[in-house]
Amino acid sequence: MKVAIFGQYYQNDTKPIIKDIFVFFNRNNVELVIEEKFLKILYAEKIIEKKYATFSTHKDLDASFDILISIGGDGTILRAVTFVRDSGIPILGVNAGRLGFLAKVQKENIGTFLQIVLEKKYAISKRTLLSLETPSNDSDINFAMNEVTVSRKDTPSMITIETYLNGEYLNSYWADGLIISTPTGSTGYSLSCGGPILMPNVKSLVITPIAPHNLNARPLVISDDNEIKLIVSGREENYLVSLDSRISSISNNSELTIRKTPFKINMVEIPEETFLKTLRNKLLWGEDKRN
């Protein structure tokens, strides 16, 4: 078995988890390849001493890998996606912080879950991604697993977002911004702005305005085969576009095109940590004594 490892180091909270993972895989003779910057941190913190092979770009990951283990939180998984891309390598998130919707494996049960990984007794949840085309297209990381967001820059003034679906005019949102969310991202920024929760496997996207001035504007669920075009205007010369946590500045009145990517990300699903269980735990569903 060949496993890639990517992660974030959060002082003492992460140290025991990392040690448990390395001890388990080394004991079972699993080949480990560690992300270069993460490995330097592990050496500096003296968490491990053994020499390991490394990867530094998506080109270093190929079909020879069985799985990528992401150690951290949901944000760490979103960064891991930029390495995996269209390779098809499954991603398993090991939670080293607060309870997340993606990083589901908890440190208390890590031994049990790693054994499931070793025996490949897990399921795969295929997650839709969004691609973004801009006038510049100066980055090869033009995709997002959670959401594509346009928002105002350093100004209190609203922006206007003309929105088209498959070439047909939908609406002009007067707002602080607009979120185009995947089912995976529906439990993120979109949810905090009043958007609905989607099951991970539905073939839909969510358009969610951020603090809209036209109060009749509401989140809208659309089919994921729609091509979305946005034209943003405002008092400033530029506005912000983000793909998950990667932010860039775009000129006023530029046309943005958003559509689902031709590939999906394979997320590892552990039987004991289902999406519904995560919803109940994260949102405290069922905690009301009247239930």
PDB file of C-alpha atoms in Angstrom:
ATOM      1  CA  MET A   1       0.000   0.000   0.000  1.00  0.00           C
ATOM      2  CA  LYS A   2       1.198   3.522  -0.836  1.00  0.00           C
ATOM      3  CA  VAL A   3      -0.109   6.506   1.139  1.00  0.00           C
ATOM      4  CA  ALA A   4       0.438  10.252   0.654  1.00  0.00           C
ATOM      5  CA  ILE A   5       0.264  12.439   3.774  1.00  0.00           C
ATOM      6  CA  PHE A   6      -0.487  16.157   3.861  1.00  0.00           C
ATOM      7  CA  GLY A   7      -1.205  18.201   6.933  1.00  0.00           C
ATOM      8  CA  GLN A   8      -1.111  21.201   9.211  1.00  0.00           C
ATOM      9  CA  TYR A   9       0.666  21.297  12.556  1.00  0.00           C
ATOM     10  CA  TYR A  10      -1.285  22.764  15.482  1.00  0.00           C
ATOM     11  CA  GLN A  11       1.220  22.557  18.325  1.00  0.00           C
ATOM     12  CA  ASN A  12       0.392  19.944  20.952  1.00  0.00           C
ATOM     13  CA  ASP A  13      -3.100  19.169  19.624  1.00  0.00           C
ATOM     14  CA  THR A  14      -1.767  17.507  16.483  1.00  0.00           C
ATOM     15  CA  LYS A  15       1.396  15.836  17.766  1.00  0.00           C
ATOM     16  CA  PRO A  16      -0.193  12.663  19.247  1.00  0.00           C
ATOM     17  CA  ILE A  17      -2.364  12.161  16.141  1.00  0.00           C
ATOM     18  CA  ILE A  18       0.604  12.404  13.788  1.00  0.00           C
ATOM     19  CA  LYS A  19       2.637   9.989  15.879  1.00  0.00           C
ATOM     20  CA  ASP A  20      -0.213   7.453  15.963  1.00  0.00           C
ATOM     21  CA  ILE A  21      -0.593   7.613  12.173  1.00  0.00           C
ATOM     22  CA  PHE A  22       3.096   7.098  11.474  1.00  0.00           C
ATOM     23  CA  VAL A  23       3.442   4.305  14.042  1.00  0.00           C
ATOM     24  CA  PHE A  24       0.446   2.459  12.603  1.00  0.00           C
ATOM     25  CA  PHE A  25       1.526   2.658   8.971  1.00  0.00           C
ATOM     26  CA  ASN A  26       5.170   1.832   9.681  1.00  0.00           C
ATOM     27  CA  ARG A  27       4.118  -1.174  11.746  1.00  0.00           C
ATOM     28  CA  ASN A  28       2.075  -2.403   8.778  1.00  0.00           C
ATOM     29  CA  ASN A  29       4.861  -1.755   6.231  1.00  0.00           C
ATOM     30  CA  VAL A  30       2.924   0.905   4.341  1.00  0.00           C
ATOM     31  CA  GLU A  31       4.935   3.100   1.961  1.00  0.00           C
ATOM     32  CA  LEU A  32       4.557   6.737   3.042  1.00  0.00           C
ATOM     33  CA  VAL A  33       5.191   9.824   0.912  1.00  0.00           C
ATOM     34  CA  ILE A  34       4.936  13.145   2.790  1.00  0.00           C
ATOM     35  CA  GLU A  35       4.222  16.638   1.470  1.00  0.00           C
ATOM     36  CA  GLU A  36       7.574  18.439   1.500  1.00  0.00           C
ATOM     37  CA  LYS A  37       6.736  21.467   3.681  1.00  0.00           C
ATOM     38  CA  PHE A  38       4.788  19.358   6.169  1.00  0.00           C
ATOM     39  CA  LEU A  39       7.693  16.935   6.514  1.00  0.00           C
ATOM     40  CA  LYS A  40      10.098  19.789   7.318  1.00  0.00           C
ATOM     41  CA  ILE A  41       7.806  20.842  10.154  1.00  0.00           C
ATOM     42  CA  LEU A  42       7.672  17.284  11.514  1.00  0.00           C
ATOM     43  CA  TYR A  43      11.464  17.088  11.512  1.00  0.00           C
ATOM     44  CA  ALA A  44      11.802  20.535  13.129  1.00  0.00           C
ATOM     45  CA  GLU A  45       9.333  19.583  15.872  1.00  0.00           C
ATOM     46  CA  LYS A  46      11.121  16.223  16.294  1.00  0.00           C
ATOM     47  CA  ILE A  47       7.865  14.328  15.848  1.00  0.00           C
ATOM     48  CA  ILE A  48       9.545  11.881  13.472  1.00  0.00           C
ATOM     49  CA  GLU A  49      13.160  11.075  12.606  1.00  0.00           C
ATOM     50  CA  LYS A  50      12.938   8.472   9.831  1.00  0.00           C
ATOM     51  CA  LYS A  51      13.635   9.594   6.249  1.00  0.00           C
ATOM     52  CA  TYR A  52      10.663   9.661   3.883  1.00  0.00           C
ATOM     53  CA  ALA A  53      10.037  10.344   0.215  1.00  0.00           C
ATOM     54  CA  THR A  54       8.255  13.627  -0.490  1.00  0.00           C
ATOM     55  CA  PHE A  55       5.853  15.293  -2.926  1.00  0.00           C
ATOM     56  CA  SER A  56       5.604  19.006  -3.595  1.00  0.00           C
ATOM     57  CA  THR A  57       3.196  19.422  -6.534  1.00  0.00           C
ATOM     58  CA  HIS A  58       0.218  17.627  -8.047  1.00  0.00           C
ATOM     59  CA  LYS A  59       2.549  16.181 -10.683  1.00  0.00           C
ATOM     60  CA  ASP A  60       4.187  14.028  -7.992  1.00  0.00           C
ATOM     61  CA  LEU A  61       0.939  12.167  -7.246  1.00  0.00           C
ATOM     62  CA  ASP A  62      -0.123   9.435  -9.646  1.00  0.00           C
ATOM     63  CA  ALA A  63      -2.209   6.272  -9.839  1.00  0.00           C
ATOM     64  CA  SER A  64       0.329   4.345  -7.741  1.00  0.00           C
ATOM     65  CA  PHE A  65      -1.076   5.996  -4.576  1.00  0.00           C
ATOM     66  CA  ASP A  66      -3.924   4.222  -2.782  1.00  0.00           C
ATOM     67  CA  ILE A  67      -5.028   7.163  -0.643  1.00  0.00           C
ATOM     68  CA  LEU A  68      -4.086  10.622   0.650  1.00  0.00           C
ATOM     69  CA  ILE A  69      -4.406  11.256   4.385  1.00  0.00           C
ATOM     70  CA  SER A  70      -5.131  14.896   5.264  1.00  0.00           C
ATOM     71  CA  ILE A  71      -4.285  15.802   8.878  1.00  0.00           C
ATOM     72  CA  GLY A  72      -5.944  19.008  10.102  1.00  0.00           C
ATOM     73  CA  GLY A  73      -9.388  20.418   9.466  1.00  0.00           C
ATOM     74  CA  ASP A  74     -11.697  21.063   6.542  1.00  0.00           C
ATOM     75  CA  GLY A  75      -9.412  23.842   5.276  1.00  0.00           C
ATOM     76  CA  THR A  76      -6.527  21.390   5.122  1.00  0.00           C
ATOM     77  CA  ILE A  77      -8.608  19.059   2.960  1.00  0.00           C
ATOM     78  CA  LEU A  78      -9.425  21.906   0.563  1.00  0.00           C
ATOM     79  CA  ARG A  79      -5.683  22.502   0.188  1.00  0.00           C
ATOM     80  CA  ALA A  80      -5.110  18.760  -0.287  1.00  0.00           C
ATOM     81  CA  VAL A  81      -7.567  18.866  -3.200  1.00  0.00           C
ATOM     82  CA  THR A  82      -5.155  21.161  -5.080  1.00  0.00           C
ATOM     83  CA  PHE A  83      -2.590  18.318  -4.989  1.00  0.00           C
ATOM     84  CA  VAL A  84      -4.982  15.485  -5.868  1.00  0.00           C
ATOM     85  CA  ARG A  85      -6.903  17.262  -8.657  1.00  0.00           C
ATOM     86  CA  ASP A  86      -8.059  14.825 -11.342  1.00  0.00           C
ATOM     87  CA  SER A  87      -5.808  11.930 -10.272  1.00  0.00           C
ATOM     88  CA  GLY A  88      -8.687  10.059  -8.613  1.00  0.00           C
ATOM     89  CA  ILE A  89      -6.699   9.448  -5.409  1.00  0.00           C
ATOM     90  CA  PRO A  90      -9.180   9.143  -2.499  1.00  0.00           C
ATOM     91  CA  ILE A  91      -8.815  11.650   0.362  1.00  0.00           C
ATOM     92  CA  LEU A  92      -9.397  10.803   4.021  1.00  0.00           C
ATOM     93  CA  GLY A  93      -9.598  13.691   6.475  1.00  0.00           C
ATOM     94  CA  VAL A  94      -8.236  13.157   9.992  1.00  0.00           C
ATOM     95  CA  ASN A  95      -9.629  15.844  12.266  1.00  0.00           C
ATOM     96  CA  ALA A  96      -7.054  17.674  14.379  1.00  0.00           C
ATOM     97  CA  GLY A  97      -9.234  20.598  15.393  1.00  0.00           C
ATOM     98  CA  ARG A  98     -12.911  21.365  15.740  1.00  0.00           C
ATOM     99  CA  LEU A  99     -15.539  19.034  14.319  1.00  0.00           C
ATOM    100  CA  GLY A 100     -15.753  19.526  10.575  1.00  0.00           C
ATOM    101  CA  PHE A 101     -17.968  18.285   7.769  1.00  0.00           C
ATOM    102  CA  LEU A 102     -15.038  16.891   5.755  1.00  0.00           C
ATOM    103  CA  ALA A 103     -12.361  15.915   8.285  1.00  0.00           C
ATOM    104  CA  LYS A 104     -14.436  13.245   9.998  1.00  0.00           C
ATOM    105  CA  VAL A 105     -11.959  10.831  11.558  1.00  0.00           C
ATOM    106  CA  GLN A 106     -11.652  11.752  15.229  1.00  0.00           C
ATOM    107  CA  LYS A 107      -8.417  11.251  17.174  1.00  0.00           C
ATOM    108  CA  GLU A 108     -10.166   9.105  19.796  1.00  0.00           C
ATOM    109  CA  ASN A 109     -10.825   6.313  17.273  1.00  0.00           C
ATOM    110  CA  ILE A 110      -7.907   6.749  14.925  1.00  0.00           C
ATOM    111  CA  GLY A 111      -6.548   3.196  15.325  1.00  0.00           C
ATOM    112  CA  THR A 112      -9.877   1.661  14.327  1.00  0.00           C
ATOM    113  CA  PHE A 113     -10.274   3.948  11.326  1.00  0.00           C
ATOM    114  CA  LEU A 114      -6.739   3.390  10.067  1.00  0.00           C
ATOM    115  CA  GLN A 115      -7.349  -0.358  10.153  1.00  0.00           C
ATOM    116  CA  ILE A 116     -10.413   0.223   7.954  1.00  0.00           C
ATOM    117  CA  VAL A 117      -8.183   2.163   5.560  1.00  0.00           C
ATOM    118  CA  LEU A 118      -5.592  -0.618   5.555  1.00  0.00           C
ATOM    119  CA  GLU A 119      -8.246  -3.208   4.713  1.00  0.00           C
ATOM    120  CA  LYS A 120      -9.948  -0.821   2.252  1.00  0.00           C
ATOM    121  CA  LYS A 121     -13.330  -1.341   3.911  1.00  0.00           C
ATOM    122  CA  TYR A 122     -14.501   2.169   3.152  1.00  0.00           C
ATOM    123  CA  ALA A 123     -16.870   3.747   0.653  1.00  0.00           C
ATOM    124  CA  ILE A 124     -16.200   6.612  -1.760  1.00  0.00           C
ATOM    125  CA  SER A 125     -18.245   9.808  -1.909  1.00  0.00           C
ATOM    126  CA  LYS A 126     -17.721  11.633  -5.209  1.00  0.00           C
ATOM    127  CA  ARG A 127     -17.708  15.401  -4.757  1.00  0.00           C
ATOM    128  CA  THR A 128     -18.501  17.958  -7.449  1.00  0.00           C
ATOM    129  CA  LEU A 129     -16.078  20.819  -8.085  1.00  0.00           C
ATOM    130  CA  LEU A 130     -16.550  24.165  -9.807  1.00  0.00           C
ATOM    131  CA  SER A 131     -14.247  25.656 -12.420  1.00  0.00           C
ATOM    132  CA  LEU A 132     -13.813  29.380 -12.968  1.00  0.00           C
ATOM    133  CA  GLU A 133     -12.908  31.187 -16.181  1.00  0.00           C
ATOM    134  CA  THR A 134     -11.787  34.816 -15.927  1.00  0.00           C
ATOM    135  CA  PRO A 135     -10.373  37.252 -18.504  1.00  0.00           C
ATOM    136  CA  SER A 136      -6.844  36.660 -17.167  1.00  0.00           C
ATOM    137  CA  ASN A 137      -6.930  32.919 -16.291  1.00  0.00           C
ATOM    138  CA  ASP A 138      -3.429  33.347 -14.853  1.00  0.00           C
ATOM    139  CA  SER A 139      -3.616  30.395 -12.429  1.00  0.00           C
ATOM    140  CA  ASP A 140      -3.793  26.671 -13.083  1.00  0.00           C
ATOM    141  CA  ILE A 141      -5.706  26.227  -9.813  1.00  0.00           C
ATOM    142  CA  ASN A 142      -8.983  27.435 -11.282  1.00  0.00           C
ATOM    143  CA  PHE A 143     -11.305  25.102  -9.377  1.00  0.00           C
ATOM    144  CA  ALA A 144     -13.016  24.898  -5.987  1.00  0.00           C
ATOM    145  CA  MET A 145     -14.645  22.097  -4.010  1.00  0.00           C
ATOM    146  CA  ASN A 146     -16.652  24.339  -1.665  1.00  0.00           C
ATOM    147  CA  GLU A 147     -17.577  27.532  -3.471  1.00  0.00           C
ATOM    148  CA  VAL A 148     -16.746  30.348  -5.841  1.00  0.00           C
ATOM    149  CA  THR A 149     -17.453  33.722  -4.241  1.00  0.00           C
ATOM    150  CA  VAL A 150     -17.444  37.279  -5.575  1.00  0.00           C
ATOM    151  CA  SER A 151     -17.405  40.083  -3.008  1.00  0.00           C
ATOM    152  CA  ARG A 152     -16.724  43.787  -2.608  1.00  0.00           C
ATOM    153  CA  LYS A 153     -13.216  44.929  -1.851  1.00  0.00           C
ATOM    154  CA  ASP A 154     -12.179  47.569   0.717  1.00  0.00           C
ATOM    155  CA  THR A 155     -15.328  49.655   0.491  1.00  0.00           C
ATOM    156  CA  PRO A 156     -18.668  49.920   2.317  1.00  0.00           C
ATOM    157  CA  SER A 157     -20.463  50.207  -1.026  1.00  0.00           C
ATOM    158  CA  MET A 158     -22.397  47.280  -2.415  1.00  0.00           C
ATOM    159  CA  ILE A 159     -21.643  45.651  -5.729  1.00  0.00           C
ATOM    160  CA  THR A 160     -24.078  44.615  -8.449  1.00  0.00           C
ATOM    161  CA  ILE A 161     -23.783  41.063  -9.749  1.00  0.00           C
ATOM    162  CA  GLU A 162     -25.577  40.389 -13.044  1.00  0.00           C
ATOM    163  CA  THR A 163     -26.256  36.657 -13.131  1.00  0.00           C
ATOM    164  CA  TYR A 164     -27.050  34.465 -16.155  1.00  0.00           C
ATOM    165  CA  LEU A 165     -27.887  30.756 -16.334  1.00  0.00           C
ATOM    166  CA  ASN A 166     -27.064  29.128 -19.679  1.00  0.00           C
ATOM    167  CA  GLY A 167     -27.141  32.568 -21.269  1.00  0.00           C
ATOM    168  CA  GLU A 168     -30.540  33.561 -19.850  1.00  0.00           C
ATOM    169  CA  TYR A 169     -30.680  36.510 -17.476  1.00  0.00           C
ATOM    170  CA  LEU A 170     -31.586  35.493 -13.911  1.00  0.00           C
ATOM    171  CA  ASN A 171     -31.174  38.529 -11.651  1.00  0.00           C
ATOM    172  CA  SER A 172     -28.992  41.455 -10.671  1.00  0.00           C
ATOM    173  CA  TYR A 173     -28.018  41.029  -7.035  1.00  0.00           C
ATOM    174  CA  TRP A 174     -27.275  44.232  -5.092  1.00  0.00           C
ATOM    175  CA  ALA A 175     -25.255  42.828  -2.243  1.00  0.00           C
ATOM    176  CA  ASP A 176     -21.925  42.500  -0.482  1.00  0.00           C
ATOM    177  CA  GLY A 177     -21.305  39.474  -2.688  1.00  0.00           C
ATOM    178  CA  LEU A 178     -22.583  36.229  -4.170  1.00  0.00           C
ATOM    179  CA  ILE A 179     -21.703  32.604  -3.401  1.00  0.00           C
ATOM    180  CA  ILE A 180     -21.913  29.782  -5.932  1.00  0.00           C
ATOM    181  CA  SER A 181     -21.726  26.657  -3.790  1.00  0.00           C
ATOM    182  CA  THR A 182     -21.355  22.939  -4.460  1.00  0.00           C
ATOM    183  CA  PRO A 183     -23.231  20.399  -2.304  1.00  0.00           C
ATOM    184  CA  THR A 184     -20.000  19.994  -0.307  1.00  0.00           C
ATOM    185  CA  GLY A 185     -19.774  23.754   0.214  1.00  0.00           C
ATOM    186  CA  SER A 186     -23.443  24.080   1.184  1.00  0.00           C
ATOM    187  CA  THR A 187     -22.427  23.474   4.816  1.00  0.00           C
ATOM    188  CA  GLY A 188     -19.813  26.259   4.675  1.00  0.00           C
ATOM    189  CA  TYR A 189     -20.010  29.957   3.793  1.00  0.00           C
ATOM    190  CA  SER A 190     -23.341  29.517   2.011  1.00  0.00           C
ATOM    191  CA  LEU A 191     -24.941  28.044   5.143  1.00  0.00           C
ATOM    192  CA  SER A 192     -23.792  30.989   7.270  1.00  0.00           C
ATOM    193  CA  CYS A 193     -25.491  33.323   4.753  1.00  0.00           C
ATOM    194  CA  GLY A 194     -28.811  31.482   4.983  1.00  0.00           C
ATOM    195  CA  GLY A 195     -28.343  28.930   2.221  1.00  0.00           C
ATOM    196  CA  PRO A 196     -29.818  25.403   2.398  1.00  0.00           C
ATOM    197  CA  ILE A 197     -27.932  22.218   3.256  1.00  0.00           C
ATOM    198  CA  LEU A 198     -27.540  19.804   0.337  1.00  0.00           C
ATOM    199  CA  MET A 199     -26.695  16.119   0.599  1.00  0.00           C
ATOM    200  CA  PRO A 200     -23.208  15.543  -0.885  1.00  0.00           C
ATOM    201  CA  ASN A 201     -24.435  13.363  -3.764  1.00  0.00           C
ATOM    202  CA  VAL A 202     -27.168  15.621  -5.191  1.00  0.00           C
ATOM    203  CA  LYS A 203     -26.605  17.087  -8.656  1.00  0.00           C
ATOM    204  CA  SER A 204     -27.258  20.673  -7.664  1.00  0.00           C
ATOM    205  CA  LEU A 205     -25.580  23.988  -6.901  1.00  0.00           C
ATOM    206  CA  VAL A 206     -26.676  26.847  -4.646  1.00  0.00           C
ATOM    207  CA  ILE A 207     -26.625  30.561  -5.487  1.00  0.00           C
ATOM    208  CA  THR A 208     -26.576  32.488  -2.202  1.00  0.00           C
ATOM    209  CA  PRO A 209     -26.436  36.314  -1.968  1.00  0.00           C
ATOM    210  CA  ILE A 210     -24.354  37.871   0.810  1.00  0.00           C
ATOM    211  CA  ALA A 211     -26.294  40.577   2.703  1.00  0.00           C
ATOM    212  CA  PRO A 212     -28.507  41.504  -0.287  1.00  0.00           C
ATOM    213  CA  HIS A 213     -30.053  44.961  -0.453  1.00  0.00           C
ATOM    214  CA  ASN A 214     -32.954  43.701  -2.561  1.00  0.00           C
ATOM    215  CA  LEU A 215     -34.624  41.764   0.235  1.00  0.00           C
ATOM    216  CA  ASN A 216     -36.655  39.572  -2.128  1.00  0.00           C
ATOM    217  CA  ALA A 217     -33.400  37.913  -3.228  1.00  0.00           C
ATOM    218  CA  ARG A 218     -33.233  34.427  -1.738  1.00  0.00           C
ATOM    219  CA  PRO A 219     -30.864  31.457  -2.062  1.00  0.00           C
ATOM    220  CA  LEU A 220     -31.613  29.446  -5.190  1.00  0.00           C
ATOM    221  CA  VAL A 221     -30.924  25.759  -5.861  1.00  0.00           C
ATOM    222  CA  ILE A 222     -30.123  24.984  -9.503  1.00  0.00           C
ATOM    223  CA  SER A 223     -29.069  21.934 -11.504  1.00  0.00           C
ATOM    224  CA  ASP A 224     -25.297  21.478 -11.637  1.00  0.00           C
ATOM    225  CA  ASP A 225     -25.311  21.287 -15.438  1.00  0.00           C
ATOM    226  CA  ASN A 226     -25.998  25.038 -15.647  1.00  0.00           C
ATOM    227  CA  GLU A 227     -23.286  27.357 -16.938  1.00  0.00           C
ATOM    228  CA  ILE A 228     -23.265  30.454 -14.722  1.00  0.00           C
ATOM    229  CA  LYS A 229     -22.029  33.820 -15.962  1.00  0.00           C
ATOM    230  CA  LEU A 230     -21.452  36.777 -13.651  1.00  0.00           C
ATOM    231  CA  ILE A 231     -20.732  40.407 -14.490  1.00  0.00           C
ATOM    232  CA  VAL A 232     -19.838  42.440 -11.418  1.00  0.00           C
ATOM    233  CA  SER A 233     -19.881  46.230 -11.228  1.00  0.00           C
ATOM    234  CA  GLY A 234     -19.493  48.765  -8.463  1.00  0.00           C
ATOM    235  CA  ARG A 235     -17.895  52.038  -7.415  1.00  0.00           C
ATOM    236  CA  GLU A 236     -14.431  50.520  -7.054  1.00  0.00           C
ATOM    237  CA  GLU A 237     -12.192  49.512  -9.957  1.00  0.00           C
ATOM    238  CA  ASN A 238     -11.765  45.951  -8.669  1.00  0.00           C
ATOM    239  CA  TYR A 239     -13.587  43.327  -6.652  1.00  0.00           C
ATOM    240  CA  LEU A 240     -12.586  40.027  -5.048  1.00  0.00           C
ATOM    241  CA  VAL A 241     -13.056  36.509  -6.345  1.00  0.00           C
ATOM    242  CA  SER A 242     -12.285  33.503  -4.154  1.00  0.00           C
ATOM    243  CA  LEU A 243     -12.095  29.796  -4.917  1.00  0.00           C
ATOM    244  CA  ASP A 244     -12.437  28.193  -1.506  1.00  0.00           C
ATOM    245  CA  SER A 245      -9.755  30.200   0.370  1.00  0.00           C
ATOM    246  CA  ARG A 246      -7.717  31.379  -2.647  1.00  0.00           C
ATOM    247  CA  ILE A 247      -8.453  35.049  -3.336  1.00  0.00           C
ATOM    248  CA  SER A 248      -7.671  37.236  -6.334  1.00  0.00           C
ATOM    249  CA  SER A 249      -8.656  40.697  -7.555  1.00  0.00           C
ATOM    250  CA  ILE A 250     -10.701  41.113 -10.762  1.00  0.00           C
ATOM    251  CA  SER A 251     -11.407  44.286 -12.738  1.00  0.00           C
ATOM    252  CA  ASN A 252     -14.872  45.849 -12.753  1.00  0.00           C
ATOM    253  CA  ASN A 253     -17.288  44.574 -15.432  1.00  0.00           C
ATOM    254  CA  SER A 254     -15.205  41.480 -16.141  1.00  0.00           C
ATOM    255  CA  GLU A 255     -17.188  38.415 -17.171  1.00  0.00           C
ATOM    256  CA  LEU A 256     -16.804  35.287 -15.033  1.00  0.00           C
ATOM    257  CA  THR A 257     -17.906  31.838 -16.200  1.00  0.00           C
ATOM    258  CA  ILE A 258     -18.552  29.085 -13.653  1.00  0.00           C
ATOM    259  CA  ARG A 259     -19.350  25.461 -14.446  1.00  0.00           C
ATOM    260  CA  LYS A 260     -18.740  22.080 -12.867  1.00  0.00           C
ATOM    261  CA  THR A 261     -15.415  20.436 -13.643  1.00  0.00           C
ATOM    262  CA  PRO A 262     -15.215  17.265 -15.766  1.00  0.00           C
ATOM    263  CA  PHE A 263     -13.663  15.434 -12.781  1.00  0.00           C
ATOM    264  CA  LYS A 264     -14.729  14.841  -9.185  1.00  0.00           C
ATOM    265  CA  ILE A 265     -12.879  14.376  -5.904  1.00  0.00           C
ATOM    266  CA  ASN A 266     -13.136  10.982  -4.185  1.00  0.00           C
ATOM    267  CA  MET A 267     -13.721  11.486  -0.464  1.00  0.00           C
ATOM    268  CA  VAL A 268     -13.334   8.450   1.791  1.00  0.00           C
ATOM    269  CA  GLU A 269     -16.471   7.648   3.784  1.00  0.00           C
ATOM    270  CA  ILE A 270     -16.026   5.655   6.996  1.00  0.00           C
ATOM    271  CA  PRO A 271     -19.174   3.648   7.944  1.00  0.00           C
ATOM    272  CA  GLU A 272     -19.240   4.967  11.529  1.00  0.00           C
ATOM    273  CA  GLU A 273     -18.866   8.630  10.455  1.00  0.00           C
ATOM    274  CA  THR A 274     -21.707   9.316   8.022  1.00  0.00           C
ATOM    275  CA  PHE A 275     -22.786  12.720   6.711  1.00  0.00           C
ATOM    276  CA  LEU A 276     -26.048  12.519   8.682  1.00  0.00           C
ATOM    277  CA  LYS A 277     -24.191  11.747  11.902  1.00  0.00           C
ATOM    278  CA  THR A 278     -21.920  14.735  11.282  1.00  0.00           C
ATOM    279  CA  LEU A 279     -24.955  16.966  10.705  1.00  0.00           C
ATOM    280  CA  ARG A 280     -26.512  15.895  13.999  1.00  0.00           C
ATOM    281  CA  ASN A 281     -23.279  16.434  15.922  1.00  0.00           C
ATOM    282  CA  LYS A 282     -22.277  19.694  14.257  1.00  0.00           C
ATOM    283  CA  LEU A 283     -25.704  21.358  14.289  1.00  0.00           C
ATOM    284  CA  LEU A 284     -26.846  19.793  17.576  1.00  0.00           C
ATOM    285  CA  TRP A 285     -29.908  18.252  15.952  1.00  0.00           C
ATOM    286  CA  GLY A 286     -31.865  16.171  18.428  1.00  0.00           C
ATOM    287  CA  GLU A 287     -30.446  18.016  21.450  1.00  0.00           C
ATOM    288  CA  ASP A 288     -33.756  19.753  22.104  1.00  0.00           C
ATOM    289  CA  LYS A 289     -35.356  17.867  25.026  1.00  0.00           C
ATOM    290  CA  ARG A 290     -38.740  18.187  23.334  1.00  0.00           C
ATOM    291  CA  ASN A 291     -37.473  15.700  20.737  1.00  0.00           C
TER     292      ASN A 291
END
